[in-house]
Each structure stands twice: as C-alpha cells, then as structure tokens.
C-alpha cells in the first residue's frame, strides 16, 4: 500500500499532466513552429543589406567654385563598383544604381584639374536615403621644404618663419598656407596665395605668436598641428613649445670705452630651449659709430657664444648707445654702451 506522500501520488500527478497538457501542446505545435520560422525569417531578413540611395554635394578644397569632375565611383568589399550621375554641384546614386546599405570606398575622376583623393574617402550607407559632402583637392604636384618645424615661443612673442614650395607639375599651381589644429590661433600671414609656375618655386613667410597668457605657465605648453598647402592635402608637421624659450644671460651687462676700441660680449643660454634667431639691434647717439660683429644665428640650450662691439667717434665727448639682444625680438635685454672720448 502506498500512502498519499509516496510514489503513488507522483505517478498520479504525471498522469494528470499527460492527460491535460500534452494534448494542448500537440494542438498548438503547428502555431509554435510557424512562429519560430517567422522569427528566423525576420532575423535573416533584418541582417540582409537593404536598398539605399545617395546624393553627394561637391565642394572644391579651399575654393568657392563648384568642382567640374567627370564621375564618382563607389566600390564595395566584394569588388563591385557603382557609378553616380554628376549634375552641376551634385552626384546622384538612385535606385537604378543598385546600391545597398553597407560600406563603400570612394574614387573620383577629376580630369586634369582635380585629384582623385577626396574627403571622405569612404562612406557607410544606411537603408533608404543618404547624403553627404565630397571635398575635392586640386591635382597639384607640390613639394615643401622643410616638412617638419620645431618652434619655441616665449609668452607674448612672435617669430617669423618661411617655407619653400616647389611645383613639380607641368601646369601652374595657386596655393598658400593654412594652419590647422592647435596651431591655428598662433598662426598669421599677410601673404596671399601665390601662383607658382610649372617647374618653379616660391617662398612663403608667416608668423607664430604665443599668447601673453602663456606667461603664467610653469613650463612650456606643447601645441601640435600642421601647415597645409591650400587646395591640397600636402602638410608640414609643426610642434610648438609655447610659453618658454631660451634664457639669455649677458656678460658684461654694460660696457664703457675711453677711446675707439673693440670689446667682446658673452651670451650664455641657460634655458632648456635653443635660440633659433639671435638678434643684436643697435641704437646710437649721433656722432658715434657703434657696430657689432660675429653674431651667430643659433644658440643651443646650455651653449655660449661671443660677439664683438666696435665703438668710435669723430670728435671728443661723451656718447651713449644701446644694444638689444634677443631671440627673434622676443623679450630683448639691453646693454648700455658708453664712450668717453678724450
């Protein structure tokens, strides 16, 4: 005999489950199968690429004119290519192009004037309508020297620099300089774009100026960016140390002459940054000759140099002059020159 808590009770429960639930499952099984199949079909369908259309607006790099190009082609990862229809300032890829959602690389036939390397160089299309802007540089062949610049700028100071651009192509090129990145607020140039003849070169002058607020920095602030040749993607890499520069120490600080003579001034750079454009500017009283010789242009951090000071006068008397020593005119230090000619 089995009581209500024994195996007889469990067997009865299983029997009731089979009698009530299993018939219901069998009845609903076709519906369940259909729902599973529909879910699987929807998952597969949703993962497939969908039809897409695309409209590109055309823009010439650093130029207000609409670029005149011959075509734009999209290519997918499988090697399939799709050609757009160029109309004035736009390129269309409509339903007839056969585009589907996904990632494509972009190439342009710009003829003799415009380059094939565009921005962006690739595009990811979503299902349905897509739009974007193609920025197209000019087909120039330019070299620039130097390709890298290292700049130290004491707070509030400006320095003049130059680069030379060579046109290697067989047609003229119109270009200039544009600063990008953290350098943009420091850069200035009064020179407009220049037209460089085929096979010729041109020099471009420009300034970098460190803000006066950089004086509060305990150490130099490093700023990076590029100078780009207008209408191209050709760049010069620039690293600027802003707010710190050479620390020039002068010995002696003042000089006195009792006759026409020559004396030497020692310049020591006690800072961590080199002087790249040492200058000695001269101010003199009328009747006095004050000249400097042997002034070097560059002085490494921790380095020393000497320059000569020649003084003379046409008649007896007391004459005063000044020498202003600086790195590219930044934070000049003065030396008073006295001549007591008997």
Short mmCIF file of C-alpha atoms in Angstrom, two decimals:
data_model
loop_
_atom_site.label_atom_id
_atom_site.label_comp_id
_atom_site.label_asym_id
_atom_site.label_seq_id
_atom_site.Cartn_x
_atom_site.Cartn_y
_atom_site.Cartn_z
CA UNK A 1 0.00 0.00 0.00
CA UNK A 2 1.32 3.44 -0.90
CA UNK A 3 0.22 6.50 1.09
CA UNK A 4 -0.54 9.93 -0.31
CA UNK A 5 3.07 11.03 0.13
CA UNK A 6 4.62 8.11 -1.75
CA UNK A 7 5.25 7.17 -5.31
CA UNK A 8 1.62 6.54 -5.94
CA UNK A 9 0.98 10.28 -5.58
CA UNK A 10 3.77 11.21 -8.02
CA UNK A 11 2.53 8.78 -10.61
CA UNK A 12 -0.92 10.26 -10.33
CA UNK A 13 0.46 13.78 -10.90
CA UNK A 14 2.35 12.72 -14.01
CA UNK A 15 -0.71 11.02 -15.36
CA UNK A 16 -2.76 14.18 -14.90
CA UNK A 17 -0.04 16.25 -16.66
CA UNK A 18 -0.05 13.93 -19.67
CA UNK A 19 -3.81 13.94 -19.88
CA UNK A 20 -4.21 17.74 -19.71
CA UNK A 21 -1.03 19.43 -21.01
CA UNK A 22 0.30 17.17 -23.75
CA UNK A 23 -2.86 17.35 -25.84
CA UNK A 24 -2.71 21.14 -25.64
CA UNK A 25 0.94 21.17 -26.75
CA UNK A 26 0.14 18.88 -29.66
CA UNK A 27 -2.71 21.16 -30.64
CA UNK A 28 -0.54 24.32 -30.55
CA UNK A 29 2.58 22.77 -32.10
CA UNK A 30 1.84 23.97 -35.67
CA UNK A 31 1.39 27.51 -34.38
CA UNK A 32 4.66 27.33 -32.43
CA UNK A 33 6.54 26.05 -35.49
CA UNK A 34 5.12 28.86 -37.62
CA UNK A 35 6.15 31.50 -35.04
CA UNK A 36 9.69 30.08 -34.84
CA UNK A 37 10.00 30.07 -38.62
CA UNK A 38 8.67 33.62 -38.84
CA UNK A 39 11.17 34.78 -36.19
CA UNK A 40 14.06 33.10 -38.02
CA UNK A 41 12.95 34.61 -41.32
CA UNK A 42 12.70 38.08 -39.80
CA UNK A 43 16.18 37.74 -38.27
CA UNK A 44 17.66 36.70 -41.62
CA UNK A 45 15.78 39.44 -43.46
CA UNK A 46 16.84 42.15 -41.00
CA UNK A 47 20.50 41.14 -41.34
CA UNK A 48 20.49 41.44 -45.13
CA UNK A 49 21.62 44.74 -46.81
CA UNK A 50 18.73 46.98 -47.84
CA UNK A 51 18.35 49.23 -50.85
CA UNK A 52 19.99 52.65 -50.46
CA UNK A 53 20.19 55.91 -52.39
CA UNK A 54 22.84 58.62 -52.08
CA UNK A 55 23.31 62.28 -53.01
CA UNK A 56 26.76 63.92 -52.70
CA UNK A 57 27.24 67.69 -52.76
CA UNK A 58 30.53 68.64 -54.43
CA UNK A 59 32.97 71.12 -52.91
CA UNK A 60 36.43 72.14 -54.10
CA UNK A 61 39.01 72.33 -51.32
CA UNK A 62 39.73 75.98 -50.34
CA UNK A 63 37.82 77.24 -53.37
CA UNK A 64 34.37 78.76 -53.77
CA UNK A 65 33.82 77.33 -57.25
CA UNK A 66 31.98 74.05 -57.76
CA UNK A 67 34.48 71.46 -59.00
CA UNK A 68 33.97 70.22 -62.53
CA UNK A 69 34.55 66.46 -62.42
CA UNK A 70 33.80 63.53 -64.71
CA UNK A 71 32.47 60.97 -62.27
CA UNK A 72 32.28 59.44 -58.80
CA UNK A 73 32.50 55.69 -58.23
CA UNK A 74 31.68 53.67 -55.12
CA UNK A 75 33.30 50.26 -54.56
CA UNK A 76 32.31 47.63 -52.01
CA UNK A 77 34.42 44.98 -50.27
CA UNK A 78 33.49 42.38 -52.91
CA UNK A 79 34.94 44.41 -55.76
CA UNK A 80 31.61 45.64 -57.11
CA UNK A 81 31.58 49.23 -58.37
CA UNK A 82 28.71 51.70 -58.77
CA UNK A 83 28.82 54.89 -60.85
CA UNK A 84 26.98 58.05 -59.89
CA UNK A 85 25.40 60.65 -62.14
CA UNK A 86 27.08 64.07 -61.99
CA UNK A 87 24.77 67.07 -62.32
CA UNK A 88 26.19 70.53 -61.63
CA UNK A 89 27.13 70.57 -57.94
CA UNK A 90 25.76 67.13 -57.01
CA UNK A 91 26.27 63.42 -57.67
CA UNK A 92 23.29 61.04 -57.55
CA UNK A 93 23.15 57.32 -56.83
CA UNK A 94 19.44 56.49 -57.22
CA UNK A 95 17.53 53.19 -57.15
CA UNK A 96 18.81 52.21 -60.59
CA UNK A 97 22.41 52.22 -59.33
CA UNK A 98 21.76 49.05 -57.33
CA UNK A 99 23.28 50.31 -54.07
CA UNK A 100 22.53 48.53 -50.80
CA UNK A 101 23.37 49.52 -47.23
CA UNK A 102 26.98 48.93 -46.26
CA UNK A 103 30.46 50.45 -46.51
CA UNK A 104 31.97 51.74 -49.75
CA UNK A 105 35.24 53.35 -50.80
CA UNK A 106 35.04 56.49 -52.94
CA UNK A 107 37.04 57.42 -56.02
CA UNK A 108 36.71 60.46 -58.28
CA UNK A 109 37.64 61.11 -61.89
CA UNK A 110 38.69 64.74 -61.69
CA UNK A 111 40.41 65.00 -65.05
CA UNK A 112 43.48 67.26 -65.25
CA UNK A 113 42.32 69.78 -62.65
CA UNK A 114 41.03 67.84 -59.63
CA UNK A 115 42.57 64.95 -57.71
CA UNK A 116 41.05 61.51 -57.10
CA UNK A 117 41.80 61.56 -53.35
CA UNK A 118 38.70 63.06 -51.73
CA UNK A 119 37.37 63.65 -48.23
CA UNK A 120 35.79 61.47 -47.00
CA UNK A 121 37.47 58.54 -48.75
CA UNK A 122 34.75 56.09 -47.70
CA UNK A 123 31.07 56.14 -46.77
CA UNK A 124 28.73 53.87 -44.79
CA UNK A 125 25.19 53.82 -46.23
CA UNK A 126 22.07 53.22 -44.18
CA UNK A 127 18.89 51.74 -45.72
CA UNK A 128 16.94 54.40 -47.59
CA UNK A 129 18.14 57.92 -48.40
CA UNK A 130 21.69 59.11 -47.61
CA UNK A 131 23.50 62.37 -48.28
CA UNK A 132 26.96 63.84 -47.77
CA UNK A 133 29.58 66.30 -48.99
CA UNK A 134 32.63 65.42 -51.09
CA UNK A 135 35.57 67.81 -50.69
CA UNK A 136 37.91 67.52 -53.67
CA UNK A 137 41.50 68.87 -53.73
CA UNK A 138 43.27 70.12 -56.84
CA UNK A 139 45.58 67.89 -58.86
CA UNK A 140 48.81 69.64 -57.85
CA UNK A 141 52.25 68.09 -57.51
CA UNK A 142 53.99 70.17 -54.84
CA UNK A 143 56.97 69.63 -52.57
CA UNK A 144 57.61 71.74 -49.49
CA UNK A 145 60.83 72.30 -47.51
CA UNK A 146 61.05 71.85 -44.59
CA UNK A 147 58.47 69.15 -43.94
CA UNK A 148 58.80 69.49 -40.14
CA UNK A 149 59.11 72.55 -37.90
CA UNK A 150 60.01 72.77 -34.22
CA UNK A 151 59.12 76.14 -32.70
CA UNK A 152 59.77 77.67 -29.25
CA UNK A 153 57.72 80.75 -28.42
CA UNK A 154 58.13 82.72 -25.21
CA UNK A 155 54.86 84.22 -23.96
CA UNK A 156 53.70 87.23 -25.98
CA UNK A 157 56.44 86.85 -28.60
CA UNK A 158 56.27 86.39 -32.35
CA UNK A 159 58.71 84.64 -34.62
CA UNK A 160 59.00 84.80 -38.39
CA UNK A 161 59.39 81.60 -40.37
CA UNK A 162 59.48 80.64 -44.02
CA UNK A 163 58.93 77.57 -46.18
CA UNK A 164 59.71 76.98 -49.84
CA UNK A 165 57.20 75.29 -52.14
CA UNK A 166 58.28 73.61 -55.39
CA UNK A 167 55.88 72.97 -58.25
CA UNK A 168 56.85 69.69 -59.94
CA UNK A 169 53.91 69.62 -62.33
CA UNK A 170 53.68 70.83 -65.92
CA UNK A 171 51.00 73.37 -65.12
CA UNK A 172 50.88 76.30 -62.69
CA UNK A 173 49.55 75.93 -59.15
CA UNK A 174 47.87 78.53 -56.94
CA UNK A 175 48.47 77.86 -53.25
CA UNK A 176 49.25 79.36 -49.84
CA UNK A 177 49.39 78.26 -46.21
CA UNK A 178 46.59 77.28 -43.82
CA UNK A 179 47.21 76.37 -40.15
CA UNK A 180 45.20 73.51 -38.68
CA UNK A 181 44.92 72.00 -35.20
CA UNK A 182 46.14 73.76 -32.05
CA UNK A 183 48.39 75.97 -34.19
CA UNK A 184 45.57 77.88 -35.85
CA UNK A 185 45.26 80.59 -33.12
CA UNK A 186 49.05 81.15 -33.20
CA UNK A 187 49.44 81.45 -36.97
CA UNK A 188 49.28 84.62 -39.05
CA UNK A 189 50.41 85.54 -42.54
CA UNK A 190 49.93 88.68 -44.56
CA UNK A 191 50.85 86.87 -47.75
CA UNK A 192 48.01 85.86 -50.05
CA UNK A 193 48.07 82.77 -52.18
CA UNK A 194 50.72 82.73 -54.87
CA UNK A 195 50.68 81.28 -58.35
CA UNK A 196 53.75 79.08 -58.87
CA UNK A 197 54.69 78.43 -62.48
CA UNK A 198 55.42 74.92 -63.70
CA UNK A 199 58.86 73.84 -62.50
CA UNK A 200 59.28 76.99 -60.35
CA UNK A 201 59.28 77.62 -56.60
CA UNK A 202 58.01 80.26 -54.17
CA UNK A 203 58.80 81.24 -50.59
CA UNK A 204 56.06 81.81 -48.01
CA UNK A 205 56.65 83.92 -44.88
CA UNK A 206 54.49 83.64 -41.78
CA UNK A 207 54.46 84.29 -38.02
CA UNK A 208 53.70 82.26 -34.94
CA UNK A 209 52.72 84.33 -31.88
CA UNK A 210 52.45 82.96 -28.34
CA UNK A 211 49.62 84.44 -26.24
CA UNK A 212 50.63 86.63 -23.28
CA UNK A 213 48.57 84.35 -21.01
CA UNK A 214 51.18 81.63 -21.56
CA UNK A 215 53.49 83.55 -19.21
CA UNK A 216 51.60 82.08 -16.24
CA UNK A 217 52.51 78.52 -17.28
CA UNK A 218 55.18 76.90 -15.10
CA UNK A 219 56.56 75.10 -18.12
CA UNK A 220 56.17 75.16 -21.86
CA UNK A 221 52.82 74.08 -23.30
CA UNK A 222 53.22 71.84 -26.32
CA UNK A 223 50.91 72.50 -29.24
CA UNK A 224 50.81 70.33 -32.36
CA UNK A 225 49.29 70.79 -35.76
CA UNK A 226 50.06 71.19 -39.43
CA UNK A 227 50.52 73.87 -42.02
CA UNK A 228 48.63 72.76 -45.11
CA UNK A 229 49.23 73.97 -48.64
CA UNK A 230 45.94 75.49 -49.81
CA UNK A 231 43.87 73.47 -52.27
CA UNK A 232 45.91 70.33 -51.41
CA UNK A 233 46.41 67.80 -48.62
CA UNK A 234 50.17 68.46 -48.52
CA UNK A 235 51.21 69.36 -44.97
CA UNK A 236 54.11 70.47 -42.78
CA UNK A 237 54.14 68.98 -39.28
CA UNK A 238 54.70 71.58 -36.53
CA UNK A 239 55.42 71.17 -32.83
CA UNK A 240 55.39 74.45 -30.85
CA UNK A 241 56.63 74.90 -27.28
CA UNK A 242 54.58 77.88 -26.11
CA UNK A 243 55.34 79.94 -23.01
CA UNK A 244 59.02 79.06 -22.67
CA UNK A 245 62.14 79.93 -24.60
CA UNK A 246 65.86 80.47 -24.29
CA UNK A 247 67.17 82.29 -21.20
CA UNK A 248 69.90 84.61 -22.42
CA UNK A 249 72.50 85.81 -19.94
CA UNK A 250 74.87 88.65 -20.96
CA UNK A 251 78.34 89.37 -19.65
CA UNK A 252 79.16 92.15 -19.08
CA UNK A 253 75.74 93.79 -18.73
CA UNK A 254 77.10 97.29 -19.58
CA UNK A 255 80.36 98.42 -21.22
CA UNK A 256 82.31 101.66 -21.13
CA UNK A 257 85.00 102.84 -23.55
CA UNK A 258 87.59 105.57 -23.01
CA UNK A 259 88.71 105.52 -26.64
CA UNK A 260 87.94 103.99 -30.00
CA UNK A 261 88.15 100.29 -29.26
CA UNK A 262 86.67 96.78 -29.51
CA UNK A 263 85.21 94.70 -26.68
CA UNK A 264 83.53 91.31 -26.56
CA UNK A 265 80.15 90.32 -25.09
CA UNK A 266 79.42 86.76 -24.00
CA UNK A 267 75.91 85.32 -24.43
CA UNK A 268 75.00 82.21 -22.41
CA UNK A 269 71.76 80.30 -22.95
CA UNK A 270 70.80 78.98 -19.52
CA UNK A 271 67.37 77.79 -20.56
CA UNK A 272 66.06 74.46 -21.79
CA UNK A 273 65.20 75.71 -25.29
CA UNK A 274 67.51 76.82 -28.11
CA UNK A 275 67.69 80.32 -29.54
CA UNK A 276 66.99 79.99 -33.25
CA UNK A 277 67.31 83.62 -34.38
CA UNK A 278 69.70 85.63 -32.24
CA UNK A 279 69.47 89.36 -32.92
CA UNK A 280 71.57 92.31 -31.76
CA UNK A 281 69.85 95.60 -32.56
CA UNK A 282 71.89 98.81 -32.31
CA UNK A 283 70.83 102.27 -31.15
CA UNK A 284 73.47 105.03 -31.08
CA UNK A 285 73.88 108.73 -30.47
CA UNK A 286 74.70 111.00 -33.42
CA UNK A 287 78.46 111.27 -34.00
CA UNK A 288 79.07 107.81 -32.57
CA UNK A 289 79.91 104.67 -34.55
CA UNK A 290 78.60 101.50 -32.91
CA UNK A 291 78.87 98.22 -34.78
CA UNK A 292 78.65 94.52 -33.88
CA UNK A 293 80.43 91.55 -35.48
CA UNK A 294 80.46 87.75 -35.21
CA UNK A 295 76.79 87.45 -34.16
CA UNK A 296 75.68 83.83 -34.66
CA UNK A 297 72.07 82.98 -35.52
CA UNK A 298 71.51 79.91 -33.34
CA UNK A 299 72.50 79.08 -29.76
CA UNK A 300 71.75 75.68 -28.26
CA UNK A 301 70.35 75.21 -24.76
CA UNK A 302 73.31 75.44 -22.38
CA UNK A 303 75.54 76.92 -25.08
CA UNK A 304 77.70 80.06 -25.18
CA UNK A 305 78.83 82.47 -27.88
CA UNK A 306 80.67 85.81 -28.17
CA UNK A 307 80.24 88.81 -30.41
CA UNK A 308 82.41 91.89 -30.93
CA UNK A 309 81.40 95.51 -30.26
CA UNK A 310 83.33 98.19 -32.18
CA UNK A 311 83.00 101.77 -30.93
CA UNK A 312 84.43 105.03 -32.26
CA UNK A 313 83.58 108.72 -32.53
CA UNK A 314 84.63 111.55 -34.84
CA UNK A 315 85.31 114.04 -32.06
CA UNK A 316 85.89 114.14 -28.27
CA UNK A 317 82.87 113.91 -25.97
CA UNK A 318 80.54 111.53 -24.17
CA UNK A 319 78.43 109.24 -26.33
CA UNK A 320 75.75 106.77 -25.38
CA UNK A 321 74.42 103.76 -27.24
CA UNK A 322 72.34 100.65 -26.61
CA UNK A 323 72.42 97.05 -27.75
CA UNK A 324 69.23 94.97 -27.64
CA UNK A 325 69.90 91.23 -27.62
CA UNK A 326 67.03 88.79 -28.19
CA UNK A 327 65.88 85.64 -29.85
CA UNK A 328 63.81 86.86 -32.82
CA UNK A 329 62.91 90.06 -30.97
CA UNK A 330 61.32 88.28 -28.00
CA UNK A 331 61.95 89.76 -24.56
CA UNK A 332 65.05 91.78 -25.54
CA UNK A 333 67.77 92.51 -22.99
CA UNK A 334 69.65 95.81 -23.17
CA UNK A 335 73.32 96.66 -22.78
CA UNK A 336 74.29 100.30 -22.33
CA UNK A 337 77.39 101.33 -24.26
CA UNK A 338 79.25 104.45 -23.07
CA UNK A 339 82.14 106.14 -24.88
CA UNK A 340 84.05 108.90 -23.03
CA UNK A 341 86.32 110.05 -25.82
CA UNK A 342 89.03 112.49 -24.85
#
